[in-house]
Coordinates of C-alpha atoms and ligand atoms in Angstrom, one line a residue:
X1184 CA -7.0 -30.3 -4.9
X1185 CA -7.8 -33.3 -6.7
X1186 CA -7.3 -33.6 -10.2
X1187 CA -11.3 -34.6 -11.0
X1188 CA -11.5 -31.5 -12.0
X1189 CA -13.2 -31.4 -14.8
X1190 CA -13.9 -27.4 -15.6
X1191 CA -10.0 -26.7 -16.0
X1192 CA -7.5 -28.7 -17.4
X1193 CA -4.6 -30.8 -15.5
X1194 CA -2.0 -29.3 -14.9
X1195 CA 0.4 -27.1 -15.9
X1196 CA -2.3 -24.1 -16.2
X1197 CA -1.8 -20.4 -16.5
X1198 CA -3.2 -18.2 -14.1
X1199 CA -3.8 -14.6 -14.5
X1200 CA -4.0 -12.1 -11.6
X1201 CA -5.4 -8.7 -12.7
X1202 CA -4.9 -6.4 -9.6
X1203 CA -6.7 -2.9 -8.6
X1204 CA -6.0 -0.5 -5.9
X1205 CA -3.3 -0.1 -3.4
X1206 CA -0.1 -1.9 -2.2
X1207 CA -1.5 -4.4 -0.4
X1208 CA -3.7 -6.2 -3.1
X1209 CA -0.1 -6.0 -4.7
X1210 CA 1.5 -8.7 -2.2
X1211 CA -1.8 -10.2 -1.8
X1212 CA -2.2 -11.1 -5.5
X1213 CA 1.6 -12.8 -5.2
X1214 CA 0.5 -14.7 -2.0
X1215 CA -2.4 -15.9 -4.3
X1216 CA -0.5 -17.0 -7.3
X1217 CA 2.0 -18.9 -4.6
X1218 CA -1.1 -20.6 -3.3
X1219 CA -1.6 -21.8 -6.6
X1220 CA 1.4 -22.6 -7.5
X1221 CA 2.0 -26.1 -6.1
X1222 CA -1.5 -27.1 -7.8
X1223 CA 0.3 -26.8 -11.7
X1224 CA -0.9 -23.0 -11.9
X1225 CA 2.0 -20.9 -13.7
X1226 CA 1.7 -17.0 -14.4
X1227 CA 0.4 -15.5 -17.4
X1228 CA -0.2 -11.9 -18.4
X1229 CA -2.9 -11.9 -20.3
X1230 CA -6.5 -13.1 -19.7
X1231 CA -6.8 -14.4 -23.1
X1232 CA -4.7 -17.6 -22.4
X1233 CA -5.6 -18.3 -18.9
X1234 CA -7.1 -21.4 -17.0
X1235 CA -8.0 -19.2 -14.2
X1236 CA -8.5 -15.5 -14.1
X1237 CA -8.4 -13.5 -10.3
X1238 CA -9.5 -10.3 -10.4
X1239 CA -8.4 -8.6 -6.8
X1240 CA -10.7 -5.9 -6.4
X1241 CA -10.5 -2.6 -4.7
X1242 CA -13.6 -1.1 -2.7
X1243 CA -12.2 2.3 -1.8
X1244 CA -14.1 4.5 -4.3
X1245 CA -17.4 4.2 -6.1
X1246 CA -14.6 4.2 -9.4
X1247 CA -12.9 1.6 -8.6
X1248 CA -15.8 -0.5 -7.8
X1249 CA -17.6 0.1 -11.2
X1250 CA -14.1 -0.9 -13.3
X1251 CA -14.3 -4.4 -11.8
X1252 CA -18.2 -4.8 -12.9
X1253 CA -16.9 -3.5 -16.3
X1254 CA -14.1 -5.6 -16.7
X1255 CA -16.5 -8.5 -15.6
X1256 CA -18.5 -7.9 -19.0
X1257 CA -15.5 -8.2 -20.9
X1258 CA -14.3 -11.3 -19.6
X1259 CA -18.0 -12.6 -19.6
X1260 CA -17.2 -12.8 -23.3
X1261 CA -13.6 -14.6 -23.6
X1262 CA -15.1 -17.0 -20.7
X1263 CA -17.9 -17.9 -23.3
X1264 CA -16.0 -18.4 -26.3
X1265 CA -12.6 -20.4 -24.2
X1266 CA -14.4 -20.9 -21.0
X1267 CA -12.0 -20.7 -17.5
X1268 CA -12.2 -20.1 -14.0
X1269 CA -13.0 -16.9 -12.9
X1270 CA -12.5 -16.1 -8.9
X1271 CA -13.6 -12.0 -7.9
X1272 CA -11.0 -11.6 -4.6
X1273 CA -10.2 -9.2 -2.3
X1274 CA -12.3 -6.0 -0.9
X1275 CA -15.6 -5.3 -3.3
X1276 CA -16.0 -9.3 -3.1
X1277 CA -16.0 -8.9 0.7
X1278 CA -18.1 -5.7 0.3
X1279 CA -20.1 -7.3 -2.0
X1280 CA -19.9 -10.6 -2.6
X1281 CA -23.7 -11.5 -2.5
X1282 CA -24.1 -8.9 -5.3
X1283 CA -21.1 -9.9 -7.3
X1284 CA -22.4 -13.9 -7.6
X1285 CA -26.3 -12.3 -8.5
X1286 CA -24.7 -9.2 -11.0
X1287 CA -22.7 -11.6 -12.6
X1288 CA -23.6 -15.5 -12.5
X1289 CA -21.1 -16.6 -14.7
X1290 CA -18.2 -15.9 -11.6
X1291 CA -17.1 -19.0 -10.5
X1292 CA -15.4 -17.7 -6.8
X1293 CA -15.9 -14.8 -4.2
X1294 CA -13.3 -14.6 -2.1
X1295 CA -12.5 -11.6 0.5
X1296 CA -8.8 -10.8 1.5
X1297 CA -8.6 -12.9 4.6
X1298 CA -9.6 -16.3 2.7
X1299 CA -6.7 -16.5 0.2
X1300 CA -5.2 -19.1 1.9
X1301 CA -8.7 -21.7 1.0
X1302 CA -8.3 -20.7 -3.1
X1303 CA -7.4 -24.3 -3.9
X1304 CA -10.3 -25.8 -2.1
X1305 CA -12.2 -23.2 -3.1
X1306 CA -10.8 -23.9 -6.9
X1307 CA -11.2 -27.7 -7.1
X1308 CA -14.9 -27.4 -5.9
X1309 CA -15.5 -24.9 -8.6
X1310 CA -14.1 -27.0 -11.0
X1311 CA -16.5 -29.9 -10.7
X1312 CA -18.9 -27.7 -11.2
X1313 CA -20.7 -27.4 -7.9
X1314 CA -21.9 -23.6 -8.4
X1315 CA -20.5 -20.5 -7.5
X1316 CA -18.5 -21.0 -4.5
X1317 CA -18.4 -17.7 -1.6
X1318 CA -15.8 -17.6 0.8
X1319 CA -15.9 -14.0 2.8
X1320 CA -14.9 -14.7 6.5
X1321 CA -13.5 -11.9 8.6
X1322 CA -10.5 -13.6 11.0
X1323 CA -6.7 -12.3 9.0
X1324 CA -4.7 -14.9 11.6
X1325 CA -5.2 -19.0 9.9
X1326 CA -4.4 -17.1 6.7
X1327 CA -0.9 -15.9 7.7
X1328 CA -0.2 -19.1 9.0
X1329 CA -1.0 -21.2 5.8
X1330 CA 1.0 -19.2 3.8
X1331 CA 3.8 -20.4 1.7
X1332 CA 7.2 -18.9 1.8
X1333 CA 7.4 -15.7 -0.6
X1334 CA 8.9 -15.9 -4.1
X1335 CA 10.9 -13.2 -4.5
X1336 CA 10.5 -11.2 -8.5
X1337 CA 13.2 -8.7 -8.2
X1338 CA 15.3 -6.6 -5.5
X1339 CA 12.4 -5.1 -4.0
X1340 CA 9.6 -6.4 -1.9
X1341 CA 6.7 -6.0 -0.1
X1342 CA 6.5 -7.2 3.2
X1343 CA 2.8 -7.2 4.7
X1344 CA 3.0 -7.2 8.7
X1345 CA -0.4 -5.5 9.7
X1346 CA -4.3 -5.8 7.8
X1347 CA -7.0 -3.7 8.8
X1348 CA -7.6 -0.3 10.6
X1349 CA -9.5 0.8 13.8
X1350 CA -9.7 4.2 12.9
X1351 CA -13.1 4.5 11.2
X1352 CA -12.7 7.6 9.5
X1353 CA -16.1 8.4 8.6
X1354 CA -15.7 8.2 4.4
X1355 CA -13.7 4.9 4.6
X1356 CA -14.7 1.3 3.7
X1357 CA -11.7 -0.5 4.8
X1358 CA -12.4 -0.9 8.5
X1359 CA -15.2 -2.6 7.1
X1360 CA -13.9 -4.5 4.2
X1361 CA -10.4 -5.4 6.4
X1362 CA -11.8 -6.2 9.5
X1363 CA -10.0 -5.1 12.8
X1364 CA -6.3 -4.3 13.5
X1365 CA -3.8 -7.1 13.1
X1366 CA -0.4 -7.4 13.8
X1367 CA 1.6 -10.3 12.4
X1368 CA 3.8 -11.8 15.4
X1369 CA 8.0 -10.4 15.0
X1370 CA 9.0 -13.5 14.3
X1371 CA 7.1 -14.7 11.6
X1372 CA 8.0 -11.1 9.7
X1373 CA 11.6 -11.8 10.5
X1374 CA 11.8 -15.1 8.7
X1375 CA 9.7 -13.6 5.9
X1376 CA 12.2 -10.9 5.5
X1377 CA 15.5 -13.5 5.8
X1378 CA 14.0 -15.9 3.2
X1379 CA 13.3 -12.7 1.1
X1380 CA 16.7 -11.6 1.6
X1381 CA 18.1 -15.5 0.7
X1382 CA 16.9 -15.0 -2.5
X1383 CA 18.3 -11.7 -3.3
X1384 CA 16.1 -9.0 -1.8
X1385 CA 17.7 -6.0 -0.9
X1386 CA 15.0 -3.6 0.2
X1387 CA 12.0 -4.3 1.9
X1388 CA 8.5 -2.3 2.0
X1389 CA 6.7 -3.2 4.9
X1390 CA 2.6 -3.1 4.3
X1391 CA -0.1 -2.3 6.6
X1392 CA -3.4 -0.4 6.3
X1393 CA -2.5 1.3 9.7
X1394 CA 1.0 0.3 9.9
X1395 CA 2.3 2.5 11.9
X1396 CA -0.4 0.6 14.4
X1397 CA 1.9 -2.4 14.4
X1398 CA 2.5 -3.8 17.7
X1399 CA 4.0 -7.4 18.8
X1400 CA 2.5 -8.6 22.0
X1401 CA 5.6 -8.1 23.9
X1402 CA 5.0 -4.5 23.7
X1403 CA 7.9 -3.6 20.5
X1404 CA 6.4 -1.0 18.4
X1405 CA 7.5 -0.9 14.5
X1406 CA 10.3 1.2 15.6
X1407 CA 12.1 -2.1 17.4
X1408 CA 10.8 -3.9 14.0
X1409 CA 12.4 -1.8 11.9
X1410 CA 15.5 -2.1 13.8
X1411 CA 15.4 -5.4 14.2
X1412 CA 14.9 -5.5 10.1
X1413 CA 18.4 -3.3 9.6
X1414 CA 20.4 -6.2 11.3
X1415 CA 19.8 -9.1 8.3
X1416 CA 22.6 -9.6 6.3
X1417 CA 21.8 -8.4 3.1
X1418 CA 18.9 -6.2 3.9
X1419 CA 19.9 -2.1 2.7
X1420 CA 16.8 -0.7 2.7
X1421 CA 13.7 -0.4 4.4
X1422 CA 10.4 1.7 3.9
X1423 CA 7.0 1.4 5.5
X1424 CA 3.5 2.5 4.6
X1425 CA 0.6 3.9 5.1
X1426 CA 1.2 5.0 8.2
X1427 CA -1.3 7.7 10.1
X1428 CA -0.3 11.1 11.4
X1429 CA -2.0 10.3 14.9
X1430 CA 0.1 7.0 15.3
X1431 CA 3.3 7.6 14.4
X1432 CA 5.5 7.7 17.8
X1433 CA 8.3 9.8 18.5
X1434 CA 11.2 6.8 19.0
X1435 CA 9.5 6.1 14.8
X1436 CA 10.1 9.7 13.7
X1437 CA 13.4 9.9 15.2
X1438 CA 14.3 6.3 13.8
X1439 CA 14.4 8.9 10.5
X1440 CA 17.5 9.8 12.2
X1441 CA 19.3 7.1 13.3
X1442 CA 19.0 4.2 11.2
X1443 CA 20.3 4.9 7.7
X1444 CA 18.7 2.2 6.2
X1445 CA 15.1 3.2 6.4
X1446 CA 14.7 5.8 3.5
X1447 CA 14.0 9.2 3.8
X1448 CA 10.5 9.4 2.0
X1449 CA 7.4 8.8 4.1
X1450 CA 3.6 8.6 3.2
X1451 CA 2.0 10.7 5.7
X1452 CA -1.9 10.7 4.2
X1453 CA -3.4 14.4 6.0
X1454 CA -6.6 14.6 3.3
X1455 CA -7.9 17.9 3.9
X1456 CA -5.9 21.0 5.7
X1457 CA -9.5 22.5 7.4
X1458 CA -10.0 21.6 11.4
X1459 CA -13.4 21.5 10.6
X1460 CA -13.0 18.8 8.3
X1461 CA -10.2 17.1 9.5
X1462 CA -12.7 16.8 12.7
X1463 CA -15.8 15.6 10.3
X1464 CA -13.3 13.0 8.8
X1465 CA -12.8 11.6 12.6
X1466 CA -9.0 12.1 11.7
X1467 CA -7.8 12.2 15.4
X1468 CA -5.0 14.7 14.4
X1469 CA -5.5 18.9 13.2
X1470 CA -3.4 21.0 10.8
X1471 CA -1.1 22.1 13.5
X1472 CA -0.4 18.8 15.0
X1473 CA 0.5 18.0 11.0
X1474 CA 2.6 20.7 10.7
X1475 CA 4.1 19.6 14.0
X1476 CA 4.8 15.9 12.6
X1477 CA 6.3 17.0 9.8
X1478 CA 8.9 19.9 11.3
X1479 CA 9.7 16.8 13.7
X1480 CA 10.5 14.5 11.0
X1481 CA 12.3 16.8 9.1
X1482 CA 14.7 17.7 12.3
X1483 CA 15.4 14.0 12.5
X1484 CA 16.1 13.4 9.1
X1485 CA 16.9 16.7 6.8
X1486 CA 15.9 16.5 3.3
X1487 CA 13.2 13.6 4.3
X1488 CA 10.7 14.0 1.4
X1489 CA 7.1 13.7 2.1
X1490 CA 3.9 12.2 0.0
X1491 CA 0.6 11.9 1.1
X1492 CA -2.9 11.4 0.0
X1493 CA -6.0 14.0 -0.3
X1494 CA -9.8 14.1 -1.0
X1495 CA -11.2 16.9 -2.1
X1496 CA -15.2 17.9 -1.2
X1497 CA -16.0 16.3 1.7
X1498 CA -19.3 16.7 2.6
X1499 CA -19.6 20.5 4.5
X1500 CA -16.3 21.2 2.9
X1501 CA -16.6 25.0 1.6
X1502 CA -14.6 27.3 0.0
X1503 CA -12.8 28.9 2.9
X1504 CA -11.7 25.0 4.3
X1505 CA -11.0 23.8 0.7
X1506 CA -8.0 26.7 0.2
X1507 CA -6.6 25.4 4.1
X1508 CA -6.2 22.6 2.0
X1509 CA -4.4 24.7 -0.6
X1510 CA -2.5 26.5 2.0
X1511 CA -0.9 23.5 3.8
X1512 CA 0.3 21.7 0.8
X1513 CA 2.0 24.7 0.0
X1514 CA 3.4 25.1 3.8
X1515 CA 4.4 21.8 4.4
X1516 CA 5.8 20.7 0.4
X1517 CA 5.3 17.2 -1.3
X1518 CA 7.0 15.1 -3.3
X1519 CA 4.3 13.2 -4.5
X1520 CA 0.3 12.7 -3.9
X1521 CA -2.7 11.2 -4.5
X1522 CA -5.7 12.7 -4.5
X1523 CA -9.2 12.2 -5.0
X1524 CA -12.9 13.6 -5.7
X1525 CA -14.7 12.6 -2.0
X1526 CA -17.0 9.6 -3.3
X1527 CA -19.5 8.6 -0.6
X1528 CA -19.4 4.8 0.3
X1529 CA -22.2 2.7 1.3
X1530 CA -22.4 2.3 4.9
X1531 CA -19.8 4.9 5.8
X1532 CA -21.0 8.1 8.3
X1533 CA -20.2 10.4 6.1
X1534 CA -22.5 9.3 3.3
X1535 CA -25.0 10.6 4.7
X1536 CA -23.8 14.0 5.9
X1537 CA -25.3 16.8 5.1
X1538 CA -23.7 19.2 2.6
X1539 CA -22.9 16.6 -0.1
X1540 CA -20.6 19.2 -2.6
X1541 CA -21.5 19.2 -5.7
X1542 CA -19.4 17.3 -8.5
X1543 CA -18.9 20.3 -10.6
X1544 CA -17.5 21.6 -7.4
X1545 CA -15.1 18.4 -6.9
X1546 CA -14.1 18.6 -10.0
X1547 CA -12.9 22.7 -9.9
X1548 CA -10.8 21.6 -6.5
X1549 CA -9.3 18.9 -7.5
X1550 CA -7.8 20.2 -10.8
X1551 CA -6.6 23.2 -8.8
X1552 CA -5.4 21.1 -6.1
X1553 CA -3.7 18.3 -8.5
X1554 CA -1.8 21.4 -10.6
X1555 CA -0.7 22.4 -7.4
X1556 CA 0.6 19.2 -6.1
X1557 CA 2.4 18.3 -9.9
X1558 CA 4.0 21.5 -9.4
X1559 CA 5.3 20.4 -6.2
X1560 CA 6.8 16.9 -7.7
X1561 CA 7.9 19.0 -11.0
X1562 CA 9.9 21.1 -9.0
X1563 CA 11.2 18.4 -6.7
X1564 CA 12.6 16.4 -9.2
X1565 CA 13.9 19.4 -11.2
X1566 CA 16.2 20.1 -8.0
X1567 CA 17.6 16.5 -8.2
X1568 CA 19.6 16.9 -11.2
X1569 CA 23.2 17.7 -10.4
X1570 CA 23.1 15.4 -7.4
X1571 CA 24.3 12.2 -7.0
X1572 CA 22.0 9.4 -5.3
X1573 CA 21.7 5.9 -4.5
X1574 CA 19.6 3.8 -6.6
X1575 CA 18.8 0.3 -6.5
X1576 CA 17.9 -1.1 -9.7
X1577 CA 15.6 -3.5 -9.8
X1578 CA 14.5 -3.7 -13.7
X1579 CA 15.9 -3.8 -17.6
X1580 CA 14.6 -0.9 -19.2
X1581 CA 13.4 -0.6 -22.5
X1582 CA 16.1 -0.1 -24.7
X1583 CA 19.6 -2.9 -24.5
X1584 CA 21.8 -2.3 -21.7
X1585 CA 19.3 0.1 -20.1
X1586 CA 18.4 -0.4 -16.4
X1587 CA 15.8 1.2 -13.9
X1588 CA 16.0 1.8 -10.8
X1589 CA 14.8 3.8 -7.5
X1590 CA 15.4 6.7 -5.8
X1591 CA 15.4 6.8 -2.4
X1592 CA 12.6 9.1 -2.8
X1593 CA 11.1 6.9 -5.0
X1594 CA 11.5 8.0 -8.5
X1595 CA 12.2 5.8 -11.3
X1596 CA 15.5 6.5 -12.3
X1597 CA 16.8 4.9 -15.9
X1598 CA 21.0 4.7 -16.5
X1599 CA 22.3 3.5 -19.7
X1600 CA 24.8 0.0 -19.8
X1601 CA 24.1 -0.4 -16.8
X1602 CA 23.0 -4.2 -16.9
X1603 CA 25.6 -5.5 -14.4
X1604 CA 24.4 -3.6 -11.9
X1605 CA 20.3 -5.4 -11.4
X1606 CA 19.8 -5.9 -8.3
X1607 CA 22.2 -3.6 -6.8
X1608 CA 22.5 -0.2 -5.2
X1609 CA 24.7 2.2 -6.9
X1610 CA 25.1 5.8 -6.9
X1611 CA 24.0 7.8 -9.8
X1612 CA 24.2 11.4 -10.8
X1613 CA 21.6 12.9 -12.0
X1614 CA 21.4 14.5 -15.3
X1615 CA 17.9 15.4 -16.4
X1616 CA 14.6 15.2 -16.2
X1617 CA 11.7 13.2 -17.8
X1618 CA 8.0 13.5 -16.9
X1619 CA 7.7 10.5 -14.7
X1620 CA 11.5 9.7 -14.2
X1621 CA 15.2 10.8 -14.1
X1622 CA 18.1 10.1 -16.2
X1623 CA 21.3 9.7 -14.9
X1624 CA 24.7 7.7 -15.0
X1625 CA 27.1 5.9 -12.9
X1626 CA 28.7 8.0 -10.5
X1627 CA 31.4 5.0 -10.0
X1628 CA 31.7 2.2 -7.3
Ligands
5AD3138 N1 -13.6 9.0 -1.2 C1 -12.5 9.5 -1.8 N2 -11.2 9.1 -1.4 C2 -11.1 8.2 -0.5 N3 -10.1 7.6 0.1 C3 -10.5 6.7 1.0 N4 -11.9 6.7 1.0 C4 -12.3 7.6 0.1 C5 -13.5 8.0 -0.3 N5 -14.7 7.6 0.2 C6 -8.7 7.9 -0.2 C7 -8.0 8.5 1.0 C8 -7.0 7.3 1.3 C9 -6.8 6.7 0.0 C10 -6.2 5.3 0.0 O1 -8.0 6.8 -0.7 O2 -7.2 9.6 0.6 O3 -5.9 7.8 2.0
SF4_3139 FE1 -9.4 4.3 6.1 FE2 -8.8 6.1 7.9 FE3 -8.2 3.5 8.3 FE4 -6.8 4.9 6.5 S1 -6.9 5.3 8.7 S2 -7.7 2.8 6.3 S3 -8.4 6.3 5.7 S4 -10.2 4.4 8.2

């Protein structure tokens, strides 16, 4: 990038990176900002004093979509009155790019996920003003190998090592807004994960759309990854997601059992509990061979805790397959979930199914569903105090002296005076219960 630019200052400039939707826009957003960062652009957290403002989109719901047109207003505004760049990345700008740069003239960029690694051409033409700039090719590999090395922000990381999904269930958009399955070769993850660990990283979250789909083209499934993983020196933790019910192998399910550094909390999205609409949804699995997955994983690793994701009214859904639903969250148990009103996307079969359900209708399950589910988490973490786990904590907490860390499972877990130990796993018992965390205290070295 040259430094004619005449749009944005020279450097140093402050970038802000706003970030919607899952866990992969996450790492995605940091990969941005360390593409940027040899080119003078430093973080900020706030639009307001920014050079450059990303916005990395999420496509998977009509919601989501909307927010990022709304928050494109506001920032019309600030961009008016303090002027900066303003780049629309990851999957509505490679939905919709075209209709991004028409709805809203005043954005500078489009990129789509797989162009990330082209921002600071992308930025220094911008900034000499040659017009909105559009950058939505479809091919995930030059972008993994332009990368820079990771900077690490704390004791836990994210890790991504597959992008995109064959699996075209018939209400999804991201086979179409990630493009095909992609593995990322062994040994560029394992030097990902040792430079991570060089700089302090003690548990790793590997990332794919499909990543139980992850395959090296020796034939090593993410079982032998995984493995492989538990071997680096500093390394004491390892979790993967989202991984789909049909593809999970056995040698991964009874990894739960052998290697005691992979945590014992999986997301295992089902969505619905009805045959009928499991088969609508082109899910590949049924109820049973759930119910199946999850007695397997449970044999292989006792007191694994499960999460998963739902969507309630899919089209054809009635009554009778909505309380299957009902019925297998109660049979199977979850820790946590996600789950959603069915919105139908453009281009995806099952918009235009017949036996759209009504929103009222939506609206009724999901609240049912969701007090349900909270009751499930409630009483989950309820059961946890008395016990003593292992947390790593990876954050100051509000108050002096106060830390946070994680559960295995996941939960946020705040100790007192406990600033020596960032960065660290300790064990903690727990002593109560907040409504989105657990308190506890050291249980000693
Ligand atoms: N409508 C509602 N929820 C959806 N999801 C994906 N597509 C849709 C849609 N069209 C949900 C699924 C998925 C999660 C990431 O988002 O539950 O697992
Ligand atoms: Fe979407 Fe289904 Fe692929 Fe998950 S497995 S990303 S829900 S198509």
């Amino acid at each position: 990038m040259t430094d004619t630019a005449t749009l944005i200052p020279k450097p140093p400039r402050k970038l802000f990176v706003k970030t919607y939707g899952c866990q992969m826009n996450v790492y995605d957003s940091a990969r941005m900002a360390d593409v940027l960062a040899p080119h003078g652009f430093g973080p900020t957290d706030t639009a307001e004093d920014a050079d450059m403002v990303i916005l990395n989109t999420c496509h998977i719901r009509e919601k989501a979509a909307e927010k990022v047109f709304s928050e494109l207003g506001r920032l019309r505004a600030l961009k008016m009155k303090r002027g900066f760049l303003l780049a629309v990345a990851g999957c509505v700008a490679q939905a919709d790019g075209e209709e991004v740069m028409r709805r809203a003239p005043y954005v500078d960029i489009v990129l789509g996920p797989q162009t990330y690694h082209r921002l600071p051409e992308m930025v220094a033409k911008a900034a000499r003003g040659e017009g909105q700039v559009l950058d939505t090719a479809l091919s995930p590999e030059p972008k993994f190998d332009f990368l820079p090395e990771p900077k690490a922000e704390g004791a836990a990381a994210f890790l991504s090592i597959q992008e995109g999904c064959d699996k075209f269930c018939t209400y999804c958009v991201v086979p179409y807004t990630r493009g095909a399955e992609y593995s990322r070769p062994q040994d560029k993850i394992l030097a990902e994960a040792e430079a991570l660990a060089g700089q302090g990283v003690v548990e790793i979250t590997l990332l794919g759309q499909n990543v139980s789909a992850w395959e090296d083209q020796v034939g090593l499934r993410l079982a032998g990854l995984i493995r492989r993983l538990a071997r680096i020196g500093g390394i004491e933790r390892l979790r993967y997601t989202t991984s789909h019910p049909a593809d999970l192998d056995m040698e991964l399910v009874d990894l739960f059992g052998e290697e005691p550094k992979l945590m014992p909390y999986l997301h295992l999205p089902v969505q619905a509990g009805s045959d009928r609409v499991l088969t609508a949804m082109n899910r590949g699995h049924d109820r049973e061979d759930y119910f199946a997955l999850a007695e397997r994983l449970r044999r292989a690793r006792p007191g694994l805790a499960l999460s998963s994701d739902f969507i309630v009214g899919f089209p054809g859904e009635t009554d009778a397959d909505f309380e299957e639903t009902m019925d297998l969250v109660r049979e199977v148990g979850f820790v946590q979930a996600y789950s959603f009103k069915y919105s139908a996307r453009p281009g995806t079969p099952a918009s235009s199914m017949p036996g759209q359900v009504a929103e009222r209708i939506k609206e009724e399950r999901l609240a049912r569903l969701q007090a349900l589910l909270s009751e499930q988490t409630r009483a989950f973490n309820a059961s946890c105090v008395g016990t003593t786990m292992a947390v790593l904590f990876d954050r100051p907490g509000r108050h002096p002296g106060q830390v946070v860390g994680r559960s295995p499972f996941m939960q946020p877990v705040h100790v007192e005076n406990g600033a020596e130990f960032l960065g660290r796993v300790m064990p903690v018992r727990i002593t109560a219960v907040h409504p989105n965390s657990l308190a506890g205290e050291m249980a000693g070295p």
